[in-house]
Coordinates of C-alpha atoms and ligand atoms in Angstrom, one line a residue:
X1 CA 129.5 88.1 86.8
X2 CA 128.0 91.5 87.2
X3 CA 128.8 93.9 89.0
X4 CA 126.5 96.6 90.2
X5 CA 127.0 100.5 89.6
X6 CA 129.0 102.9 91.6
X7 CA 125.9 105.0 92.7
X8 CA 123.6 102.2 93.1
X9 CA 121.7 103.1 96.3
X10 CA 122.1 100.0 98.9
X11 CA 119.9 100.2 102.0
X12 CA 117.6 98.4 104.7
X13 CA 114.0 99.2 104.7
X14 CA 111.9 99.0 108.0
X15 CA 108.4 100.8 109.1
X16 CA 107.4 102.7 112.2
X17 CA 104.6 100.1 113.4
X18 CA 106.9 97.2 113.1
X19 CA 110.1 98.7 115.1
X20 CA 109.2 101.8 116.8
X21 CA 107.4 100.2 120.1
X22 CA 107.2 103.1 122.7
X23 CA 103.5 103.2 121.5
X24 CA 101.9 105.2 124.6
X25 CA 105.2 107.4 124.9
X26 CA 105.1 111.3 124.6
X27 CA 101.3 111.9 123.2
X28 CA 101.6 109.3 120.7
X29 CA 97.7 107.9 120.2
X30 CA 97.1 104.5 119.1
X31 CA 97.1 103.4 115.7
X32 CA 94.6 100.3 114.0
X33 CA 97.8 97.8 114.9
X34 CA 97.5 98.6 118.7
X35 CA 93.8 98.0 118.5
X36 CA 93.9 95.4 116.7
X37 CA 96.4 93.2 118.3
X38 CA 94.8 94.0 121.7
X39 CA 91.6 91.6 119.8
X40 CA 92.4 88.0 121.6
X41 CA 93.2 85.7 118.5
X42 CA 94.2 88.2 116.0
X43 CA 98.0 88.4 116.1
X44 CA 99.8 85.3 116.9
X45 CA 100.8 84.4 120.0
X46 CA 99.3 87.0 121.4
X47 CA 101.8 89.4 120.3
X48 CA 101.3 93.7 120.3
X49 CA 103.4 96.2 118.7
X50 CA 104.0 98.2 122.1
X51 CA 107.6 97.9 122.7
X52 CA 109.1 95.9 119.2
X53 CA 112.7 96.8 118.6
X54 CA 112.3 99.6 120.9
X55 CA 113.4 101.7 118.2
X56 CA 112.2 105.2 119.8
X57 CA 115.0 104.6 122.0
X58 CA 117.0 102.9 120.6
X59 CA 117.2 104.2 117.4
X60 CA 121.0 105.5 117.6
X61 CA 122.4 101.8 118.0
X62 CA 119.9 100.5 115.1
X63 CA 121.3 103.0 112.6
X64 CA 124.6 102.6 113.4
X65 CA 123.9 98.9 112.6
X66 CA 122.2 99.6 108.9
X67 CA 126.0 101.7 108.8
X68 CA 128.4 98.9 110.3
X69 CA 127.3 96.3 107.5
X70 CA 127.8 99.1 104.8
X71 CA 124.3 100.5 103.9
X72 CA 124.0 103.6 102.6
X73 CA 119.7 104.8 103.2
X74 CA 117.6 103.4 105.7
X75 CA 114.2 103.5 104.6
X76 CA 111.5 104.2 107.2
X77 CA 108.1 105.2 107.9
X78 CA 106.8 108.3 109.9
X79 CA 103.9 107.2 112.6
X80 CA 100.9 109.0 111.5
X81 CA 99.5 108.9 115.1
X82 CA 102.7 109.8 116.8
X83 CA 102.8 113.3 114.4
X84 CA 98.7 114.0 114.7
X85 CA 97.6 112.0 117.2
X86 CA 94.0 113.1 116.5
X87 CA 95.0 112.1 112.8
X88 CA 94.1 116.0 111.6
X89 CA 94.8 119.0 113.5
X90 CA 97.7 120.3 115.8
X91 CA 101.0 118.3 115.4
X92 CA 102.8 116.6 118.2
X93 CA 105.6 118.4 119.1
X94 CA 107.5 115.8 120.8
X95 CA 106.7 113.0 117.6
X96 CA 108.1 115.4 115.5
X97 CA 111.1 115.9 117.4
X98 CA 111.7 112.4 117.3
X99 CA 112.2 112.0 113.9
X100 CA 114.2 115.4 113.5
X101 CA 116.9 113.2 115.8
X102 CA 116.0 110.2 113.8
X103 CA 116.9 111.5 110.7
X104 CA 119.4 114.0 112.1
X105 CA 121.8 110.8 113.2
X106 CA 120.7 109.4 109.9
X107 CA 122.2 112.0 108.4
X108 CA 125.5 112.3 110.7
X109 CA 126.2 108.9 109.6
X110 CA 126.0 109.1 105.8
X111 CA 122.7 107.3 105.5
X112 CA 120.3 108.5 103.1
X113 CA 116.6 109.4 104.6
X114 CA 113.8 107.3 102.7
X115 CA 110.5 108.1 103.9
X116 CA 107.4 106.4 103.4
X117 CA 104.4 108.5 104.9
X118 CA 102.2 105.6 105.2
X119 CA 103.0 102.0 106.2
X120 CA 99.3 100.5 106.9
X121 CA 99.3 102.1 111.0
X122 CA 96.4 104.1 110.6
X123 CA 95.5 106.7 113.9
X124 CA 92.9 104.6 115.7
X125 CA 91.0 108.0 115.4
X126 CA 90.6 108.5 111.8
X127 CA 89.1 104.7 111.8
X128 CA 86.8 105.6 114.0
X129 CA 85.9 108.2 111.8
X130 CA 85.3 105.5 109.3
X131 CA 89.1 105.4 108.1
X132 CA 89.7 104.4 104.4
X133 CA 85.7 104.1 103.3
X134 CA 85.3 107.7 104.6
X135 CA 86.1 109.5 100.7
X136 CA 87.6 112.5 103.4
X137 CA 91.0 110.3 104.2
X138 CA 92.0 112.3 100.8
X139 CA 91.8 115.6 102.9
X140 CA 93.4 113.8 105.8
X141 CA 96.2 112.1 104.2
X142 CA 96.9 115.3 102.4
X143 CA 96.8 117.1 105.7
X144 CA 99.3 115.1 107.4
X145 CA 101.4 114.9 104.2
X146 CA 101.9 118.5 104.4
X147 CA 102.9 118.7 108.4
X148 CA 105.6 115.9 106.8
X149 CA 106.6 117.9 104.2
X150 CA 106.6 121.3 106.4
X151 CA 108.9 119.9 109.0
X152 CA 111.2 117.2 106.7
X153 CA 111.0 117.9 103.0
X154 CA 114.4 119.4 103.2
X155 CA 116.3 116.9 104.6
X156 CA 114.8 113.7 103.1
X157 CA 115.3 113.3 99.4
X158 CA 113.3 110.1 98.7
X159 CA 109.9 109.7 99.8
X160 CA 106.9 107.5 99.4
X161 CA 103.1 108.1 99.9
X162 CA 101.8 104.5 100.5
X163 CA 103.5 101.6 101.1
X164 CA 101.3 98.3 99.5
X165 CA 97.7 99.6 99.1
X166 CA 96.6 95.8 99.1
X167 CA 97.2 96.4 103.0
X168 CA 94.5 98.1 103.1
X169 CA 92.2 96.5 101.2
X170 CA 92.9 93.4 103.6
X171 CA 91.8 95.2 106.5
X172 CA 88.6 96.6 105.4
X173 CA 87.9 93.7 103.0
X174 CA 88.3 90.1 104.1
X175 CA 89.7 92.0 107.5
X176 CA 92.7 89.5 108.8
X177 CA 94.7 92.9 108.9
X178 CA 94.1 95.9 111.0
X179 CA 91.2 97.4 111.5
X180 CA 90.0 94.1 110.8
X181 CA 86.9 95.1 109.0
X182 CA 85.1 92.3 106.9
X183 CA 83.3 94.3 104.6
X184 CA 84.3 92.3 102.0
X185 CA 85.3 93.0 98.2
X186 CA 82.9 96.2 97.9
X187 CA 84.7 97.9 101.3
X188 CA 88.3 96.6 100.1
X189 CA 87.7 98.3 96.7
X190 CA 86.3 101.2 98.3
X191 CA 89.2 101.8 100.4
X192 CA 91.5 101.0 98.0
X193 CA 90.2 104.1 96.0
X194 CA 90.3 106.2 98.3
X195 CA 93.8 105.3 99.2
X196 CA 94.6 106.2 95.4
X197 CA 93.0 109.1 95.3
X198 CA 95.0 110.5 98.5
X199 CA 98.3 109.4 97.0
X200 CA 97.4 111.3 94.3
X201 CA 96.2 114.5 96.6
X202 CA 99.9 114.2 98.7
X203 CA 101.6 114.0 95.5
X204 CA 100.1 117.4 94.6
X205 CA 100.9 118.9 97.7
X206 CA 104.4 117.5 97.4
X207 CA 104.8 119.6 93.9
X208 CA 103.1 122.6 95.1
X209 CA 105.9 122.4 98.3
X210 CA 108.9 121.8 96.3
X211 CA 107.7 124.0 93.3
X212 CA 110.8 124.7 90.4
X213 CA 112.7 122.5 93.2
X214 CA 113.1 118.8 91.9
X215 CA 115.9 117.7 93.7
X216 CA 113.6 115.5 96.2
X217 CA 111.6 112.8 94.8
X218 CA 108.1 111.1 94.9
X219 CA 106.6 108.1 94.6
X220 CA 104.7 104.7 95.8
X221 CA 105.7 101.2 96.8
X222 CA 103.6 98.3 95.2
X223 CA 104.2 94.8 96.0
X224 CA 104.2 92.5 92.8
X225 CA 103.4 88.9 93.5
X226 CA 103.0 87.6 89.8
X227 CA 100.5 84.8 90.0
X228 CA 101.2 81.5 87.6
X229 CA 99.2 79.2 86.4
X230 CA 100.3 75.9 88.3
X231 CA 99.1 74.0 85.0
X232 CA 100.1 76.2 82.1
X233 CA 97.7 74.7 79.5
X234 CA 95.0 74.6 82.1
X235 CA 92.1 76.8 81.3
X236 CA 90.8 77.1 84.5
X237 CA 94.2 77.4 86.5
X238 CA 95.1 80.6 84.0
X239 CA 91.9 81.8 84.3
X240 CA 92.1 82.2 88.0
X241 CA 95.7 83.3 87.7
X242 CA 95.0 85.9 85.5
X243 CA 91.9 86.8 87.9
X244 CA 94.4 87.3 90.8
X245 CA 96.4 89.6 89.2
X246 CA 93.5 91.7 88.2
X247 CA 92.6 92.1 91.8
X248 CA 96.2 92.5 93.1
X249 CA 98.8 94.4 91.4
X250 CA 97.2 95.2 88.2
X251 CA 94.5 97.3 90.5
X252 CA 97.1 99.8 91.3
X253 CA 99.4 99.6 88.5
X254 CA 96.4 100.3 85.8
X255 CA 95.1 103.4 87.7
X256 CA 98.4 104.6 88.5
X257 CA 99.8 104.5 85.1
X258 CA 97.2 103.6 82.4
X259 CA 95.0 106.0 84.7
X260 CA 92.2 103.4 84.6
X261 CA 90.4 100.6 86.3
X262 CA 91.2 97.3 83.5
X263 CA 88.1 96.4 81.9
X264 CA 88.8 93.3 83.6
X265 CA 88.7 94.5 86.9
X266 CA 85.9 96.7 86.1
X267 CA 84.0 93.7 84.9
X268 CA 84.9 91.8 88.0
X269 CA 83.7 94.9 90.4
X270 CA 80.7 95.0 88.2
X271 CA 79.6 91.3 88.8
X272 CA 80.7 91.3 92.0
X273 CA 78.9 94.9 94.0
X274 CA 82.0 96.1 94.4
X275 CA 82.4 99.0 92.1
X276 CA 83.6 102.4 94.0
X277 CA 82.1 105.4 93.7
X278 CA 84.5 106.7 90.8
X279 CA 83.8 110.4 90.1
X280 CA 84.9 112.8 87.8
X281 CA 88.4 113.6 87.8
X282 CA 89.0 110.8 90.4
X283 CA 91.2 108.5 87.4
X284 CA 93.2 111.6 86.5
X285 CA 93.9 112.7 89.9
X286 CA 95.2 108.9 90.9
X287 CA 97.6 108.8 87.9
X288 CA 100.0 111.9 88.9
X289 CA 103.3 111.9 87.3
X290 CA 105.7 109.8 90.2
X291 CA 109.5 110.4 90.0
X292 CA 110.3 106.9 90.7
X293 CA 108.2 103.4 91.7
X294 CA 109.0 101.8 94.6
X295 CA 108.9 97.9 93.9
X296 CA 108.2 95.2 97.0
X297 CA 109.2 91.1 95.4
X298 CA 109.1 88.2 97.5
X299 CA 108.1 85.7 95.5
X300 CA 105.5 84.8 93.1
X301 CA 101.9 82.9 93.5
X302 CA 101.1 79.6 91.8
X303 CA 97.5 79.4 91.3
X304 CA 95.9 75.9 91.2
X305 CA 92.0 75.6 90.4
X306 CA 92.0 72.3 92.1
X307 CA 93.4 73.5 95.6
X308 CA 96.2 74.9 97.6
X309 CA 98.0 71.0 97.6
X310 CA 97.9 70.4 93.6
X311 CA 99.5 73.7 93.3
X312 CA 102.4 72.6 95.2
X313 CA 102.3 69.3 93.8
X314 CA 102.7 70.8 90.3
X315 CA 105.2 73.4 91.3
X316 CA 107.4 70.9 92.2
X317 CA 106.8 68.6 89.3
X318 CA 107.9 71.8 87.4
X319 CA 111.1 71.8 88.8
X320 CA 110.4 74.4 91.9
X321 CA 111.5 73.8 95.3
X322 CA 110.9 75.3 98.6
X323 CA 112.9 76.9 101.1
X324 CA 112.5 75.6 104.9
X325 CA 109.9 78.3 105.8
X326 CA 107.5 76.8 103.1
X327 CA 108.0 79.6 100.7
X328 CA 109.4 78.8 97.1
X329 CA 112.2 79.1 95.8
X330 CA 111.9 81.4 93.0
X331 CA 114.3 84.6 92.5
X332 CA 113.5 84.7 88.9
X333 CA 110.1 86.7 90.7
X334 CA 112.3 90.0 90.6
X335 CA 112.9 89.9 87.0
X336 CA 109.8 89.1 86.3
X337 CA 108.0 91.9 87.8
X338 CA 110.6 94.6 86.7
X339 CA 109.5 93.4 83.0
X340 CA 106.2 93.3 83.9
X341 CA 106.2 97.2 84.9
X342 CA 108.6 97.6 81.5
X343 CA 106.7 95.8 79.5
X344 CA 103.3 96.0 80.5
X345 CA 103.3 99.6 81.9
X346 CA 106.1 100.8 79.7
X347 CA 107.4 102.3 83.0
X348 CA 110.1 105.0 81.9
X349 CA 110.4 106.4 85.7
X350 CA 113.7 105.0 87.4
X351 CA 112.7 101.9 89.8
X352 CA 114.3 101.0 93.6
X353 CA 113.4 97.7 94.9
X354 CA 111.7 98.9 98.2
X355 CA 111.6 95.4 99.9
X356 CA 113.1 92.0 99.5
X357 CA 113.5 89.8 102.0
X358 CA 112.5 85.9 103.7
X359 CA 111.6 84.6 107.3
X360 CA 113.1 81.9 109.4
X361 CA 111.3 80.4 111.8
X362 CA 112.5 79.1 114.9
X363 CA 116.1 80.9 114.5
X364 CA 117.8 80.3 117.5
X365 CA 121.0 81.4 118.3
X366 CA 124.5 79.0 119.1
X367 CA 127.5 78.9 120.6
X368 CA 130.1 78.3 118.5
X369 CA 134.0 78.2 120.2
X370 CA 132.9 81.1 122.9
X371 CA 131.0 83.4 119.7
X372 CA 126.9 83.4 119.5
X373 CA 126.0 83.2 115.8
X374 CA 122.7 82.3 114.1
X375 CA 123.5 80.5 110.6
X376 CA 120.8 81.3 108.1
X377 CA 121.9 80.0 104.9
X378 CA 118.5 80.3 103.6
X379 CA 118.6 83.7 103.7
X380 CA 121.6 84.1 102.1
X381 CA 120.7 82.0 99.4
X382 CA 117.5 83.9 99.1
X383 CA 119.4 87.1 98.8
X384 CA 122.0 85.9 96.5
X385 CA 119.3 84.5 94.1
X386 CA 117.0 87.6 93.8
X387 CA 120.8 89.8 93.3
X388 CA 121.6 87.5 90.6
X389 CA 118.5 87.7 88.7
X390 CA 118.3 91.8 90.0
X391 CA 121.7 91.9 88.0
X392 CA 120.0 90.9 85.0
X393 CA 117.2 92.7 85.0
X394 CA 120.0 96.3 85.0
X395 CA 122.2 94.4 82.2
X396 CA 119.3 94.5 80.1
X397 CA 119.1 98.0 80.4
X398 CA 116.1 98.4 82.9
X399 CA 116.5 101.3 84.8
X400 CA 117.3 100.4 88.8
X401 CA 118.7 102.8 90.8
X402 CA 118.8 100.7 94.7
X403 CA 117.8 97.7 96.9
X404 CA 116.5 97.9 100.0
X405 CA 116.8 94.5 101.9
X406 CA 113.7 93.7 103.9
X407 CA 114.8 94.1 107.0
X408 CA 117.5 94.8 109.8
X409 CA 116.2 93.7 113.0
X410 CA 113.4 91.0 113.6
X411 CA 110.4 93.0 114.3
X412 CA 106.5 92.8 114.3
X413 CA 105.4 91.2 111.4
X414 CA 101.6 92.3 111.8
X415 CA 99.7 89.4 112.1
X416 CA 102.4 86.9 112.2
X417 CA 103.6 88.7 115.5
X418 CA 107.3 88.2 116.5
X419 CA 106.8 84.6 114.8
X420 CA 108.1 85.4 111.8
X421 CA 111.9 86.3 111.9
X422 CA 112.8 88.9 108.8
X423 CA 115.7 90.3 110.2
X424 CA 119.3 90.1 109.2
X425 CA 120.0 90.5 112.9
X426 CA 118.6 88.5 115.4
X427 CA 117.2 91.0 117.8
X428 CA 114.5 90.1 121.0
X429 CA 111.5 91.8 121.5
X430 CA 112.6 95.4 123.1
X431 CA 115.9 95.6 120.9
X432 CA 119.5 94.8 122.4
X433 CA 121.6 91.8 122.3
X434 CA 122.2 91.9 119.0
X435 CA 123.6 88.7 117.1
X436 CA 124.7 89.4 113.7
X437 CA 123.6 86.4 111.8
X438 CA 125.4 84.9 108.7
X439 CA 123.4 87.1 106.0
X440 CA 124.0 89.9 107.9
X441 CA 127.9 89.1 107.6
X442 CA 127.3 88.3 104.1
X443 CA 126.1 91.5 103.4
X444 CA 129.1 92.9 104.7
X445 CA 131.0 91.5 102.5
X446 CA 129.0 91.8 99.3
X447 CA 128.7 95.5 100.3
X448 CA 132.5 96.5 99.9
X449 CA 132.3 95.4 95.9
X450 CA 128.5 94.9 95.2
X451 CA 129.3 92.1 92.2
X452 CA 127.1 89.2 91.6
Ligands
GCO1 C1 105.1 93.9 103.4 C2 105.4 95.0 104.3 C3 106.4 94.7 105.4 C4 106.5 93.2 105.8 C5 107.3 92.4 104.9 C6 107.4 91.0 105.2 O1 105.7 93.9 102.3 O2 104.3 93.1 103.7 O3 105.9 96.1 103.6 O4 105.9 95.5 106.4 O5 107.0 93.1 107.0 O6 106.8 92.5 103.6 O7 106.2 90.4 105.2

């Protein structure tokens, strides 16, 4: 049994693109999502972010939610094209206002403000401009980071630059996210550098705002998805594992704390035409000092040389097992990638688990003697495992200051539209009608004596 520490932070994490909907209200301009979805084929079903959860308006309701099950922080993201709807320039008055009474009722109800100032919804406008392989997004981010800063800095403690870089990279490399550009593995890398470099450039404007002042903290969410090899004496399967985790976490991890490219990545760029434009200064400038990391774990990757179906096969000669959403089982993944950032990164700066969370598909809600429920025992068992295995991880010593389950309501998850259910609270498009579903109760319990 272990039981979790009195002033462990518990919250929900969500983002503006996924919940906020009202996405042509009061001078908000489109972001790369809006576009995006409006491409026939890209988003499934059809889907668009336009009205999600509704959360614009309904935000009061939705935080008093994250409070009823005994959260203490919501963690959300600010819409860059809500705030600057030209991307740069003169602030939208009424975005701005929005979040004041966002954070304002946050605040009335004892939840603690976690910001992220980017969660992948890029103004449509900077992209046209050339978005992430235009080196200016430094300027741009750093820009926008400072209208952030200017109008919230006081009243939210924890913030975030970017929330998983490899987002990016995606859409301007093999392009199945927004802005859906396939310029391959030279334009991912490219934007991916110049997404480092403008965390580094708001973390410098966040210094020079808060100065002496260190009562507010910085830092940036990285997803870890370890990648196995499905065949652990197989050359070829740890070859391409090891090769995957060059090009995914390890990109961002080495710059941001070894401040470096690995030689293995460099080598890989090298070979491959896909080496940024690094210039003086650039490595140094990435690796600012952060306050804290920000840590995304779903799962891990099993890497199979000989195809997607032998990896499966030998995971579950291995003694894996899935869950019914075709994911594995595996909530060792959380300790494993808080040791990997101990032991490979010698991390010293305090960690919060940023997301963790699974989808159902096809959750329906029942009737059950007059009451609608949804039973998700999945979930919960997804949740229990990665606590369990979280609980180790701070017995050992490793520092762990909050969890942020991944994710209230059932929102717009990007490509996968409204297909993909995350929520702990079954919610239709356009918010309302709430059903509470079994992990969401569970939580309420756990939540009045977090012990595992
Ligand atoms: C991510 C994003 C979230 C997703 C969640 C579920 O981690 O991909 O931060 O926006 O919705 O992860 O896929």
């Amino acid at each position: 049994m272990f039981t979790f520490p009195k002033d462990f932070l518990w919250g929900v994490a969500t983002s503006a693109g996924q919940i906020e909907g009202a996405a042509c209200e009061d001078g908000r301009s489109p972001s790369i999502w809006d576009t995006f979805s409006a491409i026939p084929g890209k988003i499934a079903g059809g889907d668009t972010p336009a009205v999600a959860c509704d959360y614009y308006h309904r935000y009061p309701e939705q935080l008093a939610l994250i409070k009823e099950l005994g959260f203490q922080s919501h963690r959300f993201s600010f819409s860059w094209s809500r705030i600057l709807p030209e991307g740069t320039g003169k602030p939208n008055q009424k975005g701005l206002d929005f979040y004041k009474r966002a954070i304002d009722e946050m605040l009335r109800l004892g939840l603690t403000p976690n910001a992220t100032m980017y969660h992948w919804d890029l103004p449509q406008a900077l992209d046209d401009r050339g978005g992430f392989l235009n080196r200016d997004i430094v300027s741009w981010f750093g820009e926008y980071a400072d209208v952030l800063l200017q109008n919230f800095g006081d009243v939210v403690p924890l913030w975030t630059t970017f929330n998983e870089p490899i987002a990016t990279y995606v859409g301007y490399g093999p392009g199945w996210f927004a802005p859906g550009r396939t310029g391959g593995e030279r334009d991912g890398r490219i934007a991916n550098h110049h997404l480092l470099l403008a965390h580094g450039e708001a973390v410098r404007r966040f210094r020079a705002h808060f100065g002496e002042d260190d009562t507010h903290k910085i830092g940036i969410v990285v997803d870890l998805w370890h990648h196995h090899p499905a065949r652990p004496d197989n050359a070829d399967d740890i070859r391409l594992a090891e090769l995957e985790n060059e090009k995914a976490y390890r990109s961002y991890l080495h710059p941001l704390f070894k401040g470096a490219y690995s030689p293995a990545l460099l080598e890989f760029m090298q070979q491959n035409n896909a080496m940024p434009d690094i210039r003086e200064g650039d490595m140094a400038s990435i690796a600012e000092p952060l306050d804290f990391f920000g840590l995304n774990c779903y799962n891990r990757v099993v890497d199979c040389a000989d195809g997607a179906q032998a990896a499966r096969q030998n995971v579950e000669h291995a003694g894996g097992n899935y869950m019914d959403n075709g994911m594995e089982y595996y909530p060792k993944a959380i300790y494993d990638a808080l040791h990997i950032l101990t032991d490979d990164y010698g991390l010293q700066i305090p960690i919060y688990i940023t997301e963790n969370g699974t989808q159902g598909i096809d959750e329906q809600p029942v009737t059950e003697n007059g009451e609608t429920v949804l039973h998700d025992p999945m979930r919960i068992r997804y949740y229990q495992g990665f606590l369990e295995w979280l609980g180790k991880a701070l017995a050992e010593g490793i520092d762990v200051r909050g969890y942020y389950a991944w994710t209230l309501l059932d929102n717009f998850e990007w490509s996968a539209g409204y297909s993909f259910r995350f929520g702990m609270v079954h919610t239709p498009v356009g918010g309302g009608n709430y059903v509470l579903k079994d992990s969401a109760k569970w939580w309420r319990e756990f939540l009045k004596s977090p012990q595992i």
